[in-house]
Amino acid sequence: MAGWLKNVGSVMMVFVATWAAAIMYWRSSGTTPNGMQMLAYLGVLPVGLSGAGYMLRSMLSRGVEKVVETNASAAEAPSAATVAFPSAALPSMAITAASINLAAATDANAMLAVATALPRPQLDNRFRDANNLPIRVSAVADLDEWLVLSEREGDIDTAAHERRATALLQPVLEQLLDAAYLAMPAIVGGEEVVVAGLRRREEERVDNALTVELVVSPAWSDGLRHWVQAWLQEQAVQAGLDARRFDVRISVLERPGDVWAHLQRIVDALSAGTPRWHLLVSCYSAIDAGVINTWLAQGLLATTQNAQGRVPGEGAAGVLLSSIALAGEGAGRLWRPQVERLEPVYGSRPAELRRQLATAAQQWLQPLLADAGRVQFVLHDADQHPESIVATAAVTAALNPDLDFSSQSLALAVCSGELGPVLPVAQLALAQAQLQRQSDAVLLLGVADTQQRLFGLVEPLSSPTLAAEMPTVN
């Protein structure tokens, strides 16, 4: 109805405008029209203008609809380049060096050598449950917790878990700072020039090419985070790094899933822009009476009555990451980790959940690795919960049925207890060490999180960039 009225109104406006123009013309010119002229100007001309306008609107409408349909089809159709080369645009980064310091082992190679018979957390008489029974912990024996921090630093009171974490971090940090110093090209010395009779040295511009980042848990105090940031700066300078070439960051992340999401952002950053390095280290300790008592009060601690609870652990780990263009001999390639959110509908159906996870893992791995049989080792975070082990084994079997899960996998959480944000970094460090032992792809699986699953892949770089071909980074 509204459209019909609109059309009638348009025709009437054309007639009125045409009649008014014709009458004004006749009056101003003094012309007396005859019958045929009146019929032409007051009848035929308005009808012709109305018909022409209607035809023009119809043609324009059909043209717009055609353009919209074409654009929609182009948007819905997948790009030919994306279909033919699905992995070409996937970001990745290189792992140049790695180090761990855990209760189970202080060396990644030593830990991998006994992967099938790793030491388990032991009963510790220092910590007891509500029934005064000792609890199991994974603690570094004879650790000097005063190595870095004292009980009070300036006006900052330190806790046992902070002191132990930094003590575990120091050897890892020293090793990786040395690796960063060796990996980064030396600064070319400036040349002396004479300007207006005066001799001066032209210094070459030095770019910030390295980020040193420490990931800690939210339990650390704000004051201590600032203190540790200054300490990291000092340690890097003592290792020989020019202060103009690096920056130091402290990131606060609680769950391993948060760290994996952060690693996604690091991969994206190193895959785009100017080639650079990123030294990622993390330290954590739950071997603290205050932490353990809090877990016990909240019902989170693993005890004889709660075998599925958390086992206190501690450790430190680090990896030296870089853009692929800066990777040297022996580096591994980490493809951007994939995080799969769990659908609530599958929460009560474990078999259906495992099937969905296996399908998602196959779809994720296909564009990254043409031959899934190249996956010969699995690093996962399955804990003492039986369903997490079963889910890990199911995903592994779906990707490579020939892999012997019992002898070609390592359950880091089972032997090291709760590691907080250190767990993903330790998995990367172990994956890099495994590549040195056996040049086959390493699968990283995160299954312990009740809200998401993690898929990761580390493989040897097929054509490492030679030092002579590396881009110049000052």
Coordinates of C-alpha atoms in Angstrom, one line a residue:
M1 CA 0.0 0.0 0.0
A2 CA 2.8 2.4 0.9
G3 CA 4.6 1.7 -2.4
W4 CA 1.4 2.3 -4.4
L5 CA 0.8 5.7 -2.8
K6 CA 4.4 6.6 -3.4
N7 CA 4.1 5.9 -7.1
V8 CA 0.8 7.9 -7.4
G9 CA 2.4 10.8 -5.6
S10 CA 5.4 10.8 -8.0
V11 CA 3.2 10.8 -11.1
M12 CA 1.1 13.7 -9.7
M13 CA 4.2 15.7 -9.0
V14 CA 5.4 15.2 -12.5
F15 CA 2.1 16.4 -14.0
V16 CA 1.9 19.4 -11.7
A17 CA 5.5 20.4 -12.5
T18 CA 5.0 20.0 -16.2
W19 CA 1.7 21.9 -16.3
A20 CA 3.2 24.8 -14.2
A21 CA 6.2 25.0 -16.5
A22 CA 4.1 25.0 -19.7
I23 CA 1.6 27.6 -18.5
M24 CA 4.4 29.9 -17.2
Y25 CA 6.1 29.7 -20.6
W26 CA 2.9 30.5 -22.5
R27 CA 2.0 33.5 -20.4
S28 CA 5.6 34.9 -20.4
S29 CA 5.9 34.6 -24.2
G30 CA 2.3 35.6 -25.0
T31 CA 1.8 32.4 -27.0
T32 CA -1.7 31.1 -27.4
P33 CA -1.5 27.2 -27.7
N34 CA -3.7 25.3 -30.0
G35 CA -5.4 22.0 -29.2
M36 CA -2.5 19.8 -30.3
Q37 CA 0.1 21.8 -28.3
M38 CA -2.1 21.6 -25.2
L39 CA -2.4 17.8 -25.6
A40 CA 1.3 17.4 -26.2
Y41 CA 2.5 19.6 -23.3
L42 CA -0.2 18.8 -20.7
G43 CA -0.8 15.1 -21.6
V44 CA 1.9 13.3 -23.6
L45 CA 5.0 15.1 -22.0
P46 CA 4.0 14.3 -18.3
V47 CA 3.2 10.7 -19.2
G48 CA 6.5 10.3 -21.0
L49 CA 8.6 11.8 -18.2
S50 CA 6.8 9.5 -15.6
G51 CA 7.5 6.4 -17.8
A52 CA 11.1 7.3 -18.3
G53 CA 11.7 7.9 -14.6
Y54 CA 10.1 4.5 -13.7
M55 CA 12.3 2.6 -16.3
L56 CA 15.5 4.4 -15.0
R57 CA 14.7 3.5 -11.4
S58 CA 14.1 -0.2 -12.3
M59 CA 17.4 -0.4 -14.2
L60 CA 19.3 1.1 -11.3
S61 CA 17.7 -1.3 -8.8
R62 CA 18.5 -4.4 -10.8
G63 CA 22.1 -3.2 -11.1
V64 CA 22.6 -2.7 -7.4
E65 CA 21.1 -6.1 -6.6
K66 CA 23.5 -7.7 -9.0
V67 CA 26.5 -6.0 -7.5
V68 CA 25.4 -7.0 -4.0
E69 CA 24.9 -10.6 -5.0
T70 CA 28.3 -10.7 -6.7
N71 CA 30.1 -9.3 -3.6
A72 CA 28.2 -11.7 -1.3
S73 CA 29.3 -14.7 -3.5
A74 CA 32.9 -13.5 -3.5
A75 CA 32.8 -13.1 0.3
E76 CA 31.3 -16.6 0.8
A77 CA 33.7 -18.3 -1.6
P78 CA 37.0 -19.3 0.0
S79 CA 40.2 -17.9 -1.5
A80 CA 41.9 -20.2 -4.0
A81 CA 45.2 -19.4 -2.4
T82 CA 43.9 -20.3 1.0
V83 CA 42.6 -23.6 -0.2
A84 CA 45.7 -24.5 -2.2
F85 CA 48.3 -23.4 0.4
P86 CA 46.6 -23.4 3.8
S87 CA 49.9 -23.2 5.8
A88 CA 51.5 -20.4 3.8
A89 CA 50.0 -17.7 5.9
L90 CA 50.2 -19.5 9.3
P91 CA 52.5 -17.7 11.7
S92 CA 55.4 -19.4 13.3
M93 CA 58.6 -18.6 15.2
A94 CA 61.9 -20.3 16.0
I95 CA 63.1 -21.8 19.3
T96 CA 66.8 -21.1 19.4
A97 CA 67.7 -22.2 23.0
A98 CA 66.0 -23.5 26.0
S99 CA 66.6 -24.4 29.7
I100 CA 64.6 -25.9 32.6
N101 CA 65.2 -26.2 36.4
L102 CA 62.5 -28.5 37.9
A103 CA 62.3 -30.8 40.9
A104 CA 62.2 -33.8 38.6
A105 CA 65.3 -32.7 36.7
T106 CA 67.5 -29.7 36.2
D107 CA 68.4 -30.6 32.7
A108 CA 66.0 -31.2 29.8
N109 CA 68.0 -34.0 28.2
A110 CA 68.3 -35.8 31.5
M111 CA 64.5 -35.6 32.0
L112 CA 63.8 -36.9 28.5
A113 CA 66.2 -39.8 29.0
V114 CA 64.0 -41.2 31.8
A115 CA 60.7 -40.1 30.4
T116 CA 59.1 -43.5 31.0
A117 CA 60.2 -43.6 34.7
L118 CA 60.2 -40.1 35.9
P119 CA 60.4 -39.5 39.7
R120 CA 57.0 -38.8 41.3
P121 CA 56.3 -36.2 44.1
Q122 CA 57.3 -37.4 47.5
L123 CA 55.8 -37.2 51.0
D124 CA 57.2 -34.2 52.8
N125 CA 57.0 -34.0 56.6
R126 CA 57.3 -30.2 56.5
F127 CA 53.7 -29.9 55.3
R128 CA 50.7 -31.8 56.7
D129 CA 47.0 -32.1 56.0
A130 CA 44.1 -31.6 58.3
N131 CA 44.8 -35.1 59.8
N132 CA 48.4 -34.2 60.5
L133 CA 49.6 -36.6 57.7
P134 CA 52.4 -35.5 55.4
I135 CA 51.4 -34.5 51.9
R136 CA 53.1 -35.1 48.5
V137 CA 55.1 -32.3 47.0
S138 CA 57.5 -31.9 44.1
A139 CA 60.3 -29.8 45.6
V140 CA 63.9 -29.1 44.6
A141 CA 66.1 -30.7 47.3
D142 CA 68.6 -28.5 49.1
L143 CA 67.5 -25.3 47.3
D144 CA 69.1 -22.1 48.6
E145 CA 66.0 -19.9 48.6
W146 CA 68.1 -16.9 49.7
L147 CA 70.2 -17.0 46.5
V148 CA 68.5 -13.9 44.9
L149 CA 66.1 -12.5 47.5
S150 CA 66.5 -11.9 51.2
E151 CA 63.6 -11.9 53.7
R152 CA 63.3 -8.2 53.1
E153 CA 64.4 -6.2 50.0
G154 CA 64.4 -2.5 50.9
D155 CA 60.8 -2.0 52.1
I156 CA 59.5 -5.2 50.5
D157 CA 58.7 -8.3 52.5
T158 CA 59.3 -11.4 50.5
A159 CA 57.5 -14.8 50.8
A160 CA 59.0 -18.2 50.7
H161 CA 57.4 -19.0 47.3
E162 CA 58.8 -15.8 45.8
R163 CA 62.3 -16.5 47.1
R164 CA 62.3 -20.1 45.9
A165 CA 61.0 -19.1 42.5
T166 CA 63.7 -16.5 41.9
A167 CA 66.4 -18.9 43.2
L168 CA 65.2 -21.5 40.6
L169 CA 65.1 -18.9 37.9
Q170 CA 68.7 -17.6 38.2
P171 CA 70.6 -20.5 36.5
V172 CA 68.0 -20.6 33.7
L173 CA 68.2 -16.9 33.2
E174 CA 72.0 -16.9 33.1
Q175 CA 72.1 -19.7 30.5
L176 CA 69.6 -18.1 28.2
L177 CA 71.1 -14.6 28.5
D178 CA 74.5 -16.1 27.4
A179 CA 72.7 -17.7 24.5
A180 CA 71.0 -14.4 23.5
Y181 CA 74.4 -12.6 23.7
L182 CA 75.9 -15.2 21.3
A183 CA 72.9 -15.2 19.0
M184 CA 72.7 -11.5 18.5
P185 CA 75.2 -10.0 16.0
A186 CA 77.9 -7.8 17.4
I187 CA 77.5 -4.0 17.1
V188 CA 79.8 -2.5 14.5
G189 CA 82.1 0.1 16.0
G190 CA 81.7 3.7 15.0
E191 CA 84.1 5.4 12.6
E192 CA 86.0 8.6 13.4
V193 CA 85.3 11.5 11.0
V194 CA 86.5 15.1 10.8
V195 CA 83.8 17.7 10.8
A196 CA 84.8 21.4 10.6
G197 CA 88.3 20.5 11.7
L198 CA 87.1 18.6 14.7
R199 CA 87.5 14.8 15.0
R200 CA 84.5 12.9 16.3
R201 CA 83.2 9.4 16.3
E202 CA 80.1 8.6 14.3
E203 CA 78.1 6.0 16.3
E204 CA 76.0 3.5 14.5
R205 CA 72.3 3.5 15.4
V206 CA 71.4 0.7 17.8
D207 CA 67.9 -0.8 17.6
N208 CA 66.0 -2.6 20.3
A209 CA 66.0 -6.2 19.0
L210 CA 65.4 -8.3 22.1
T211 CA 62.6 -8.5 24.7
V212 CA 63.4 -10.1 28.0
E213 CA 60.1 -11.2 29.6
L214 CA 59.4 -12.9 32.9
V215 CA 56.0 -14.5 33.6
V216 CA 55.0 -14.8 37.2
S217 CA 51.8 -15.7 39.1
P218 CA 49.4 -13.1 40.5
A219 CA 50.5 -14.2 44.0
W220 CA 53.6 -12.0 43.7
S221 CA 53.5 -8.6 45.4
D222 CA 53.5 -5.5 43.2
G223 CA 56.6 -4.2 44.9
L224 CA 58.5 -7.3 44.3
R225 CA 57.6 -7.3 40.6
H226 CA 59.2 -3.9 40.2
W227 CA 62.3 -5.0 42.1
V228 CA 62.6 -8.1 39.9
Q229 CA 62.3 -6.1 36.8
A230 CA 65.3 -3.9 37.8
W231 CA 67.1 -7.1 38.7
L232 CA 66.5 -8.6 35.3
Q233 CA 67.8 -5.4 33.7
E234 CA 71.0 -5.7 35.7
Q235 CA 71.4 -9.4 34.9
A236 CA 71.1 -8.8 31.2
V237 CA 73.7 -6.0 31.3
Q238 CA 76.1 -8.2 33.3
A239 CA 75.7 -10.9 30.6
G240 CA 77.2 -8.4 28.1
L241 CA 74.0 -7.1 26.4
D242 CA 73.9 -3.5 25.5
A243 CA 71.1 -1.8 27.4
R244 CA 70.0 -0.1 24.2
R245 CA 69.3 -3.4 22.5
F246 CA 66.7 -4.9 24.8
D247 CA 63.7 -4.1 27.0
V248 CA 62.5 -5.9 30.1
R249 CA 58.9 -6.9 30.9
I250 CA 57.0 -8.6 33.7
S251 CA 53.8 -10.4 32.8
V252 CA 51.3 -11.7 35.4
L253 CA 49.6 -14.8 34.2
E254 CA 47.9 -17.5 36.4
R255 CA 46.9 -20.5 34.3
P256 CA 48.8 -22.4 31.6
G257 CA 46.0 -21.5 29.2
D258 CA 46.7 -17.8 29.8
V259 CA 50.4 -18.4 28.9
W260 CA 49.4 -20.3 25.7
A261 CA 47.2 -17.3 24.6
H262 CA 50.2 -15.0 25.3
L263 CA 52.4 -17.2 23.2
Q264 CA 50.0 -16.9 20.4
R265 CA 50.5 -13.1 20.5
I266 CA 54.3 -13.6 20.6
V267 CA 54.2 -15.8 17.5
D268 CA 52.1 -13.2 15.7
A269 CA 54.5 -10.4 16.7
L270 CA 57.7 -12.4 15.6
S271 CA 56.0 -13.4 12.4
A272 CA 55.4 -9.9 11.2
G273 CA 57.5 -6.7 11.2
T274 CA 61.2 -6.4 11.8
P275 CA 63.0 -9.6 12.8
R276 CA 63.8 -9.7 16.5
W277 CA 64.4 -12.0 19.5
H278 CA 62.2 -12.7 22.5
L279 CA 63.6 -14.3 25.7
L280 CA 60.6 -15.8 27.6
V281 CA 61.3 -17.1 31.2
S282 CA 58.9 -18.1 34.0
C283 CA 59.3 -19.2 37.6
Y284 CA 56.9 -20.5 40.1
S285 CA 56.8 -22.2 43.5
A286 CA 54.0 -23.6 45.7
I287 CA 56.5 -24.9 48.3
D288 CA 55.3 -22.4 50.9
A289 CA 53.4 -23.1 54.1
G290 CA 51.1 -20.2 53.4
V291 CA 50.2 -21.4 49.9
I292 CA 49.7 -25.0 51.0
N293 CA 47.5 -24.0 53.9
T294 CA 45.4 -21.8 51.6
W295 CA 44.9 -24.7 49.2
L296 CA 44.0 -27.0 52.1
A297 CA 41.4 -24.5 53.4
Q298 CA 39.9 -24.2 49.9
G299 CA 39.8 -28.0 49.4
L300 CA 42.2 -27.8 46.5
L301 CA 45.1 -29.7 48.0
A302 CA 45.8 -33.3 47.1
T303 CA 45.5 -35.4 50.3
T304 CA 44.6 -38.9 51.2
Q305 CA 40.9 -37.8 51.2
N306 CA 41.2 -35.8 48.0
A307 CA 43.5 -37.7 45.7
Q308 CA 42.4 -35.6 42.7
G309 CA 43.6 -32.3 44.2
R310 CA 46.6 -30.2 43.4
V311 CA 50.1 -31.4 44.2
P312 CA 52.4 -28.5 45.1
G313 CA 55.4 -28.1 42.8
E314 CA 58.0 -25.6 41.7
G315 CA 60.3 -24.9 38.9
A316 CA 61.7 -22.4 36.3
A317 CA 62.0 -22.6 32.5
G318 CA 62.9 -20.4 29.6
V319 CA 63.1 -20.3 25.8
L320 CA 64.9 -18.0 23.5
L321 CA 62.5 -17.3 20.6
S322 CA 63.2 -15.4 17.4
S323 CA 61.7 -14.6 14.0
I324 CA 62.3 -17.4 11.5
A325 CA 64.7 -15.2 9.5
L326 CA 67.1 -15.1 12.5
A327 CA 67.0 -18.9 13.2
G328 CA 70.3 -20.6 13.3
E329 CA 71.5 -24.2 13.0
G330 CA 69.5 -26.6 15.3
A331 CA 66.6 -24.3 15.8
G332 CA 63.0 -25.6 16.0
R333 CA 59.9 -24.1 14.5
L334 CA 56.9 -23.6 16.7
W335 CA 53.7 -23.1 14.7
R336 CA 51.1 -20.9 16.3
P337 CA 49.4 -22.9 19.0
Q338 CA 45.7 -23.7 18.5
V339 CA 43.3 -23.3 21.5
E340 CA 40.0 -25.2 21.2
R341 CA 37.2 -24.1 23.5
L342 CA 35.1 -26.9 24.9
E343 CA 31.4 -26.9 24.2
P344 CA 29.3 -27.4 27.4
V345 CA 27.0 -29.9 25.6
Y346 CA 29.8 -32.4 25.7
G347 CA 30.7 -32.0 29.3
S348 CA 28.8 -35.1 30.5
R349 CA 29.7 -37.3 27.5
P350 CA 33.4 -38.0 27.7
A351 CA 33.4 -40.3 24.6
E352 CA 31.8 -37.7 22.4
L353 CA 34.2 -35.1 23.8
R354 CA 37.2 -37.3 22.9
R355 CA 35.8 -37.8 19.4
Q356 CA 35.4 -34.0 18.9
L357 CA 38.9 -33.4 20.2
A358 CA 40.4 -36.0 17.9
T359 CA 38.6 -34.5 14.9
A360 CA 39.7 -31.0 15.8
A361 CA 43.3 -32.1 16.2
Q362 CA 43.3 -33.8 12.8
Q363 CA 41.9 -30.7 11.1
W364 CA 44.5 -28.5 12.9
L365 CA 47.5 -30.7 12.0
Q366 CA 46.7 -31.4 8.4
P367 CA 47.9 -28.1 6.9
L368 CA 51.0 -28.0 9.2
L369 CA 52.3 -31.5 8.6
A370 CA 51.7 -33.5 5.5
D371 CA 52.8 -36.8 7.1
A372 CA 51.3 -37.1 10.7
G373 CA 53.6 -40.1 11.1
R374 CA 56.5 -37.7 11.6
V375 CA 55.1 -37.0 15.1
Q376 CA 57.2 -39.3 17.3
F377 CA 56.9 -37.7 20.7
V378 CA 54.1 -36.1 22.8
L379 CA 54.5 -33.6 25.6
H380 CA 51.3 -33.2 27.5
D381 CA 49.9 -31.8 30.8
A382 CA 47.6 -34.6 31.7
D383 CA 47.6 -35.0 35.5
Q384 CA 46.5 -37.7 37.9
H385 CA 42.9 -37.5 36.6
P386 CA 42.2 -40.7 34.5
E387 CA 40.0 -38.9 32.0
S388 CA 42.8 -36.4 31.1
I389 CA 45.2 -39.3 30.3
V390 CA 42.5 -41.1 28.2
A391 CA 41.8 -37.9 26.3
T392 CA 45.5 -37.4 25.6
A393 CA 45.9 -40.9 24.4
A394 CA 42.8 -40.7 22.2
V395 CA 44.0 -37.5 20.4
T396 CA 47.5 -39.0 20.0
A397 CA 46.1 -42.2 18.5
A398 CA 43.9 -40.2 16.1
L399 CA 47.0 -38.3 14.8
N400 CA 49.5 -41.1 14.7
P401 CA 48.2 -44.6 15.4
D402 CA 51.7 -46.1 15.2
L403 CA 53.1 -43.9 18.1
D404 CA 53.6 -45.9 21.3
F405 CA 52.0 -43.5 23.8
S406 CA 53.5 -45.3 26.9
S407 CA 57.1 -44.9 25.8
Q408 CA 57.0 -41.8 23.4
S409 CA 55.3 -39.3 25.7
L410 CA 56.0 -37.3 28.8
A411 CA 53.5 -36.3 31.4
L412 CA 55.1 -33.2 32.9
A413 CA 52.3 -32.4 35.4
V414 CA 52.4 -35.9 36.9
C415 CA 56.1 -35.8 37.8
S416 CA 56.4 -32.0 38.6
G417 CA 53.1 -31.2 40.3
E418 CA 51.5 -27.8 40.0
L419 CA 53.8 -25.5 38.0
G420 CA 51.5 -22.6 37.3
P421 CA 52.6 -20.4 34.4
V422 CA 55.9 -22.4 34.1
L423 CA 54.2 -25.4 32.5
P424 CA 53.9 -24.2 28.9
V425 CA 57.4 -22.7 28.9
A426 CA 58.8 -26.0 30.2
Q427 CA 56.9 -27.9 27.5
L428 CA 58.5 -25.7 24.9
A429 CA 62.0 -26.2 26.4
L430 CA 61.5 -30.0 26.5
A431 CA 60.3 -30.0 22.9
Q432 CA 63.4 -28.1 21.7
A433 CA 65.6 -30.6 23.7
Q434 CA 63.8 -33.5 22.1
L435 CA 64.5 -32.2 18.6
Q436 CA 68.2 -32.3 19.5
R437 CA 67.8 -36.0 20.5
Q438 CA 65.6 -37.0 17.5
S439 CA 64.8 -34.9 14.5
D440 CA 61.1 -35.7 14.4
A441 CA 58.1 -33.4 15.1
V442 CA 57.0 -33.1 18.7
L443 CA 53.3 -32.7 19.6
L444 CA 52.3 -30.5 22.5
L445 CA 48.9 -31.2 24.1
G446 CA 47.1 -29.3 26.9
V447 CA 44.2 -31.3 28.3
A448 CA 44.1 -30.5 32.0
D449 CA 42.1 -27.3 31.6
T450 CA 38.4 -27.9 32.1
Q451 CA 37.5 -25.1 29.6
Q452 CA 39.8 -25.5 26.7
R453 CA 42.3 -27.8 24.9
L454 CA 45.7 -26.9 23.4
F455 CA 47.4 -28.2 20.3
G456 CA 51.0 -27.3 19.5
L457 CA 53.6 -28.5 17.1
V458 CA 57.4 -28.1 17.2
E459 CA 59.5 -29.4 14.3
P460 CA 63.0 -28.9 13.0
L461 CA 63.5 -26.0 10.6
S462 CA 64.0 -27.6 7.1
S463 CA 66.4 -24.9 5.9
P464 CA 68.0 -23.0 8.8
T465 CA 69.1 -19.5 7.8
L466 CA 72.9 -19.3 7.5
A467 CA 74.6 -16.7 9.6
A468 CA 75.9 -15.0 6.5
E469 CA 72.4 -14.7 5.1
M470 CA 70.8 -13.3 8.3
P471 CA 69.4 -9.8 8.1
T472 CA 71.4 -7.2 10.0
V473 CA 70.0 -6.4 13.4
N474 CA 71.9 -3.7 15.4

